[in-house]
Amino acid sequence: MRKPIIAGNWKMNTTVSEAIPFTETLIKSYPNTDIETIIAPPFTHLSTILALTKNTPIYCAAQTLSESKDGAYTGDISANMIHDLGCSHVIIGHSERRAYHNETNELLNKKCLIAQKTNLIPLYCVGETESQRDNNSTLEVIKTQLITGLNNVTITGKKLIIAYEPVWAIGTGKVATPEQAQEVHAHIRNVLTTLSTNEEAENIRILYGGSVKPENSQSLLEKPDVDGALVGGACLNVNSFCDIIKTASTINV
Ligand code: PGA
């Protein structure tokens, strides 16, 4: 049994003053469920949001981290800094980081390694662009992202989460069909099997991300290898985010 995870990636949205009442409302409206919920606010918000979510079922993630331990890296934030604040997770390899900050699979591998070394759980994102899908290279692209990005990373359900986020579906309103998502999720699990054992690969939660909304979440989450969602736009609305959490809690994974 894999406990579903609903994660909300706030990206570069909200100020701290806006995020406080938002988080208070989220905590008040939080459904009675034992699925896992993670929110990923911007770095500037983390200590405030961590204080608000303390003693609630909501975990906090950072949206990225430095591959270096410490030192002269102006503007960067280390795994230690994030862990010391109380974060449990960190998103690594989001397609916006890959595209706008040229983050390669090799660099992302360093980030996954330092995250695990610091007891942060990487939420490692993979996904193909529209042209890669059109060229029929989706499965190959994702395999490389996994094999290179997870080199020497501990592949176990407690220490790693994967998110499949087709780039063409992010923020576009174009959601993958449940069948497209299932095909890639099953492929990801297969590749994980080659990097670890069958049993460990079976325990890893694989989230779908890309235009997830309350209206499309059920059909995606019902698929056997879809173990949750990484939600962007819809997580900035408390009602929509809670509706997706409620949907996930009604589905037996
Ligand atoms: P979206 O973003 O839900 O707005 O498509 C998903 C993501 O980027 O994680």
CSV table of C-alpha atoms and ligand atoms in Angstrom, one decimal:
chain,number,residue,atom,x,y,z
A,1,MET,CA,0.0,0.0,0.0
A,2,ARG,CA,1.4,3.4,-1.0
A,3,LYS,CA,-0.1,6.3,1.0
A,4,PRO,CA,-1.1,9.0,-1.5
A,5,ILE,CA,0.7,12.4,-1.4
A,6,ILE,CA,-0.8,15.7,-2.6
A,7,ALA,CA,1.9,18.3,-2.9
A,8,GLY,CA,1.4,22.0,-3.7
A,9,ASN,CA,4.1,23.9,-5.5
A,10,TRP,CA,3.5,27.6,-4.9
A,11,LYS,CA,6.3,28.6,-7.3
A,12,MET,CA,7.1,32.3,-7.1
A,13,ASN,CA,3.7,33.4,-5.9
A,14,THR,CA,2.4,35.2,-2.8
A,15,THR,CA,4.1,37.5,-0.3
A,16,VAL,CA,4.6,36.4,3.3
A,17,SER,CA,1.8,38.7,4.4
A,18,GLU,CA,-0.5,37.0,1.9
A,19,ALA,CA,0.7,33.5,2.7
A,20,ILE,CA,-0.1,33.7,6.5
A,21,PRO,CA,-3.9,34.0,6.1
A,22,PHE,CA,-3.8,31.6,3.2
A,23,THR,CA,-2.0,28.9,5.4
A,24,GLU,CA,-4.3,29.6,8.3
A,25,THR,CA,-7.4,29.0,6.1
A,26,LEU,CA,-5.7,25.8,4.7
A,27,ILE,CA,-5.2,24.5,8.2
A,28,LYS,CA,-8.8,25.3,9.2
A,29,SER,CA,-10.2,23.7,6.0
A,30,TYR,CA,-7.8,20.7,6.0
A,31,PRO,CA,-9.9,17.5,5.5
A,32,ASN,CA,-9.9,14.7,8.0
A,33,THR,CA,-7.6,12.3,6.2
A,34,ASP,CA,-4.3,10.5,6.7
A,35,ILE,CA,-2.9,11.0,3.2
A,36,GLU,CA,0.3,13.0,3.1
A,37,THR,CA,0.2,16.7,2.2
A,38,ILE,CA,3.3,18.8,1.3
A,39,ILE,CA,3.4,22.5,0.5
A,40,ALA,CA,6.3,24.1,-1.2
A,41,PRO,CA,6.3,27.9,-0.5
A,42,PRO,CA,9.1,30.2,-1.6
A,43,PHE,CA,12.3,30.2,0.5
A,44,THR,CA,11.4,33.6,2.1
A,45,HIS,CA,8.2,32.1,3.5
A,46,LEU,CA,9.5,28.9,4.9
A,47,SER,CA,10.2,29.7,8.5
A,48,THR,CA,6.9,31.5,8.9
A,49,ILE,CA,4.9,28.7,7.2
A,50,LEU,CA,6.8,26.0,9.2
A,51,ALA,CA,5.8,27.7,12.4
A,52,LEU,CA,2.2,27.8,11.3
A,53,THR,CA,2.1,24.2,10.2
A,54,LYS,CA,3.9,22.8,13.2
A,55,ASN,CA,1.7,20.1,14.8
A,56,THR,CA,-0.5,19.9,11.7
A,57,PRO,CA,-0.4,17.0,9.1
A,58,ILE,CA,1.1,19.4,6.5
A,59,TYR,CA,4.8,19.0,5.6
A,60,CYS,CA,6.9,21.8,4.1
A,61,ALA,CA,9.2,21.5,1.1
A,62,ALA,CA,11.7,23.9,-0.4
A,63,GLN,CA,11.4,24.4,-4.2
A,64,THR,CA,15.1,23.7,-5.0
A,65,LEU,CA,18.4,23.7,-3.2
A,66,SER,CA,22.1,24.2,-3.9
A,67,GLU,CA,24.2,21.2,-4.9
A,68,SER,CA,27.0,22.6,-2.7
A,69,LYS,CA,27.3,22.1,1.0
A,70,ASP,CA,28.3,25.7,1.9
A,71,GLY,CA,30.7,28.4,0.9
A,72,ALA,CA,30.9,31.3,-1.5
A,73,TYR,CA,27.7,30.8,-3.6
A,74,THR,CA,26.0,34.1,-3.4
A,75,GLY,CA,22.2,33.8,-3.4
A,76,ASP,CA,22.1,30.0,-3.0
A,77,ILE,CA,20.4,28.1,-0.2
A,78,SER,CA,21.9,24.9,1.1
A,79,ALA,CA,20.4,21.6,2.2
A,80,ASN,CA,21.5,22.2,5.8
A,81,MET,CA,19.8,25.6,5.9
A,82,ILE,CA,16.5,24.0,4.6
A,83,HIS,CA,16.7,21.0,7.0
A,84,ASP,CA,17.7,23.2,10.0
A,85,LEU,CA,14.5,25.3,9.5
A,86,GLY,CA,12.4,22.1,9.7
A,87,CYS,CA,11.6,21.3,6.1
A,88,SER,CA,11.3,17.6,5.4
A,89,HIS,CA,11.2,17.6,1.6
A,90,VAL,CA,12.7,19.4,-1.4
A,91,ILE,CA,11.6,19.6,-5.0
A,92,ILE,CA,14.4,18.8,-7.3
A,93,GLY,CA,14.5,19.0,-11.1
A,94,HIS,CA,11.2,20.9,-11.7
A,95,SER,CA,11.0,21.6,-15.4
A,96,GLU,CA,11.1,25.3,-14.8
A,97,ARG,CA,14.5,24.9,-13.1
A,98,ARG,CA,15.7,22.6,-15.9
A,99,ALA,CA,14.5,25.1,-18.6
A,100,TYR,CA,15.3,28.5,-17.1
A,101,HIS,CA,18.3,27.6,-15.0
A,102,ASN,CA,19.8,25.0,-17.3
A,103,GLU,CA,19.7,22.4,-14.6
A,104,THR,CA,21.0,19.1,-16.1
A,105,ASN,CA,20.5,15.6,-15.0
A,106,GLU,CA,24.1,15.5,-13.7
A,107,LEU,CA,23.6,18.6,-11.6
A,108,LEU,CA,20.2,17.3,-10.3
A,109,ASN,CA,22.0,14.1,-9.3
A,110,LYS,CA,24.3,16.2,-7.0
A,111,LYS,CA,21.2,17.9,-5.6
A,112,CYS,CA,19.4,14.6,-4.9
A,113,LEU,CA,22.5,13.2,-3.2
A,114,ILE,CA,23.1,16.2,-0.9
A,115,ALA,CA,19.4,16.3,0.0
A,116,GLN,CA,19.3,12.7,1.1
A,117,LYS,CA,22.6,13.1,2.9
A,118,THR,CA,21.0,15.9,4.9
A,119,ASN,CA,17.9,13.9,5.6
A,120,LEU,CA,15.7,15.8,3.2
A,121,ILE,CA,13.4,13.7,1.0
A,122,PRO,CA,13.9,14.7,-2.7
A,123,LEU,CA,10.8,15.0,-4.8
A,124,TYR,CA,12.5,14.4,-8.1
A,125,CYS,CA,10.7,15.6,-11.2
A,126,VAL,CA,10.9,14.1,-14.6
A,127,GLY,CA,9.0,14.8,-17.8
A,128,GLU,CA,9.2,15.2,-21.5
A,129,THR,CA,8.6,18.3,-23.7
A,130,GLU,CA,5.9,18.4,-26.3
A,131,SER,CA,8.4,17.8,-29.2
A,132,GLN,CA,9.9,14.8,-27.3
A,133,ARG,CA,6.4,13.3,-27.0
A,134,ASP,CA,5.8,14.0,-30.7
A,135,ASN,CA,9.0,12.2,-31.6
A,136,ASN,CA,8.1,9.2,-29.5
A,137,SER,CA,11.0,9.7,-27.2
A,138,THR,CA,9.1,10.2,-24.0
A,139,LEU,CA,10.1,6.9,-22.4
A,140,GLU,CA,13.7,7.2,-23.4
A,141,VAL,CA,14.0,10.8,-22.1
A,142,ILE,CA,12.4,9.8,-18.8
A,143,LYS,CA,14.7,6.8,-18.4
A,144,THR,CA,17.8,9.0,-18.8
A,145,GLN,CA,16.4,11.5,-16.4
A,146,LEU,CA,16.0,8.7,-13.8
A,147,ILE,CA,19.2,6.8,-14.5
A,148,THR,CA,21.5,9.9,-14.4
A,149,GLY,CA,19.5,12.0,-11.9
A,150,LEU,CA,19.3,9.1,-9.4
A,151,ASN,CA,22.8,7.7,-9.8
A,152,ASN,CA,23.9,6.5,-6.3
A,153,VAL,CA,20.7,7.9,-4.7
A,154,THR,CA,18.9,5.6,-2.2
A,155,ILE,CA,15.9,4.3,-3.9
A,156,THR,CA,13.4,3.5,-1.1
A,157,GLY,CA,9.9,4.7,-0.5
A,158,LYS,CA,10.9,6.5,2.7
A,159,LYS,CA,13.7,8.5,1.1
A,160,LEU,CA,12.5,9.4,-2.3
A,161,ILE,CA,9.4,10.6,-4.2
A,162,ILE,CA,9.2,10.9,-8.0
A,163,ALA,CA,6.9,13.3,-9.9
A,164,TYR,CA,6.1,12.8,-13.5
A,165,GLU,CA,5.4,16.2,-15.0
A,166,PRO,CA,5.0,16.3,-18.8
A,167,VAL,CA,6.4,19.8,-19.6
A,168,TRP,CA,3.5,20.4,-22.1
A,169,ALA,CA,1.0,20.0,-19.4
A,170,ILE,CA,2.5,22.4,-16.8
A,171,GLY,CA,0.4,25.6,-16.4
A,172,THR,CA,-1.1,25.0,-19.9
A,173,GLY,CA,-4.5,23.5,-18.9
A,174,LYS,CA,-3.6,20.5,-21.1
A,175,VAL,CA,-3.6,17.6,-18.8
A,176,ALA,CA,-2.2,14.2,-19.7
A,177,THR,CA,-5.0,11.6,-20.1
A,178,PRO,CA,-5.1,9.1,-17.2
A,179,GLU,CA,-3.9,6.5,-19.7
A,180,GLN,CA,-0.9,8.6,-20.8
A,181,ALA,CA,0.0,9.2,-17.1
A,182,GLN,CA,-0.4,5.5,-16.2
A,183,GLU,CA,1.8,4.4,-19.1
A,184,VAL,CA,4.7,6.7,-18.0
A,185,HIS,CA,4.2,5.9,-14.3
A,186,ALA,CA,4.4,2.2,-14.9
A,187,HIS,CA,7.6,2.9,-17.0
A,188,ILE,CA,9.1,4.9,-14.2
A,189,ARG,CA,8.4,2.1,-11.7
A,190,ASN,CA,10.0,-0.3,-14.1
A,191,VAL,CA,13.2,1.8,-14.4
A,192,LEU,CA,13.3,2.1,-10.6
A,193,THR,CA,13.2,-1.7,-10.4
A,194,THR,CA,16.4,-1.8,-12.4
A,195,LEU,CA,18.0,0.8,-10.0
A,196,SER,CA,16.9,-1.0,-6.8
A,197,THR,CA,14.9,-4.0,-5.9
A,198,ASN,CA,11.3,-4.7,-7.0
A,199,GLU,CA,10.1,-4.3,-3.4
A,200,GLU,CA,11.7,-0.8,-3.0
A,201,ALA,CA,10.4,0.3,-6.4
A,202,GLU,CA,6.9,-0.8,-5.4
A,203,ASN,CA,7.1,1.4,-2.3
A,204,ILE,CA,8.0,4.6,-4.1
A,205,ARG,CA,5.3,7.1,-4.5
A,206,ILE,CA,5.1,8.5,-8.1
A,207,LEU,CA,3.0,11.7,-8.4
A,208,TYR,CA,1.5,13.2,-11.5
A,209,GLY,CA,1.8,16.9,-12.1
A,210,GLY,CA,0.6,19.2,-14.9
A,211,SER,CA,-2.7,21.1,-14.8
A,212,VAL,CA,-4.2,19.0,-12.0
A,213,LYS,CA,-7.5,20.4,-10.8
A,214,PRO,CA,-10.3,19.1,-8.7
A,215,GLU,CA,-12.3,18.2,-11.8
A,216,ASN,CA,-9.6,15.9,-13.4
A,217,SER,CA,-7.9,14.6,-10.2
A,218,GLN,CA,-10.1,11.6,-9.6
A,219,SER,CA,-9.5,9.9,-13.0
A,220,LEU,CA,-5.8,10.4,-12.7
A,221,LEU,CA,-5.5,9.3,-9.1
A,222,GLU,CA,-7.5,6.2,-9.8
A,223,LYS,CA,-4.8,4.8,-12.0
A,224,PRO,CA,-2.8,2.1,-10.2
A,225,ASP,CA,0.7,3.7,-10.5
A,226,VAL,CA,-0.5,7.3,-9.9
A,227,ASP,CA,0.2,7.7,-6.2
A,228,GLY,CA,-0.7,11.4,-5.8
A,229,ALA,CA,-0.3,14.8,-7.5
A,230,LEU,CA,2.1,17.7,-7.6
A,231,VAL,CA,-0.2,20.7,-8.0
A,232,GLY,CA,0.8,24.1,-9.2
A,233,GLY,CA,-1.9,26.6,-10.1
A,234,ALA,CA,-4.8,24.9,-8.3
A,235,CYS,CA,-2.9,24.8,-5.0
A,236,LEU,CA,-3.1,28.6,-4.7
A,237,ASN,CA,-6.8,28.2,-4.1
A,238,VAL,CA,-7.5,26.7,-0.7
A,239,ASN,CA,-10.8,25.1,-1.8
A,240,SER,CA,-9.4,23.6,-4.9
A,241,PHE,CA,-6.3,22.2,-3.0
A,242,CYS,CA,-8.5,20.7,-0.3
A,243,ASP,CA,-10.8,19.2,-2.9
A,244,ILE,CA,-7.9,17.4,-4.5
A,245,ILE,CA,-6.7,16.2,-1.0
A,246,LYS,CA,-10.3,14.9,-0.3
A,247,THR,CA,-10.4,13.1,-3.7
A,248,ALA,CA,-7.0,11.5,-3.0
A,249,SER,CA,-8.2,10.3,0.4
A,250,THR,CA,-11.2,8.5,-1.1
A,251,ILE,CA,-9.1,6.4,-3.5
A,252,ASN,CA,-7.5,3.2,-2.3
A,253,VAL,CA,-4.1,3.0,-3.7
B,1,PGA,P1,0.3,23.3,-12.8
B,1,PGA,O1,1.8,23.2,-12.3
B,1,PGA,O2,-0.5,22.5,-11.9
B,1,PGA,O3,0.0,24.8,-12.7
B,1,PGA,O4,0.3,22.8,-14.2
B,1,PGA,C1,2.3,21.9,-11.9
B,1,PGA,C2,3.8,22.0,-11.5
B,1,PGA,O5,4.5,22.8,-12.1
B,1,PGA,O6,4.2,21.4,-10.5
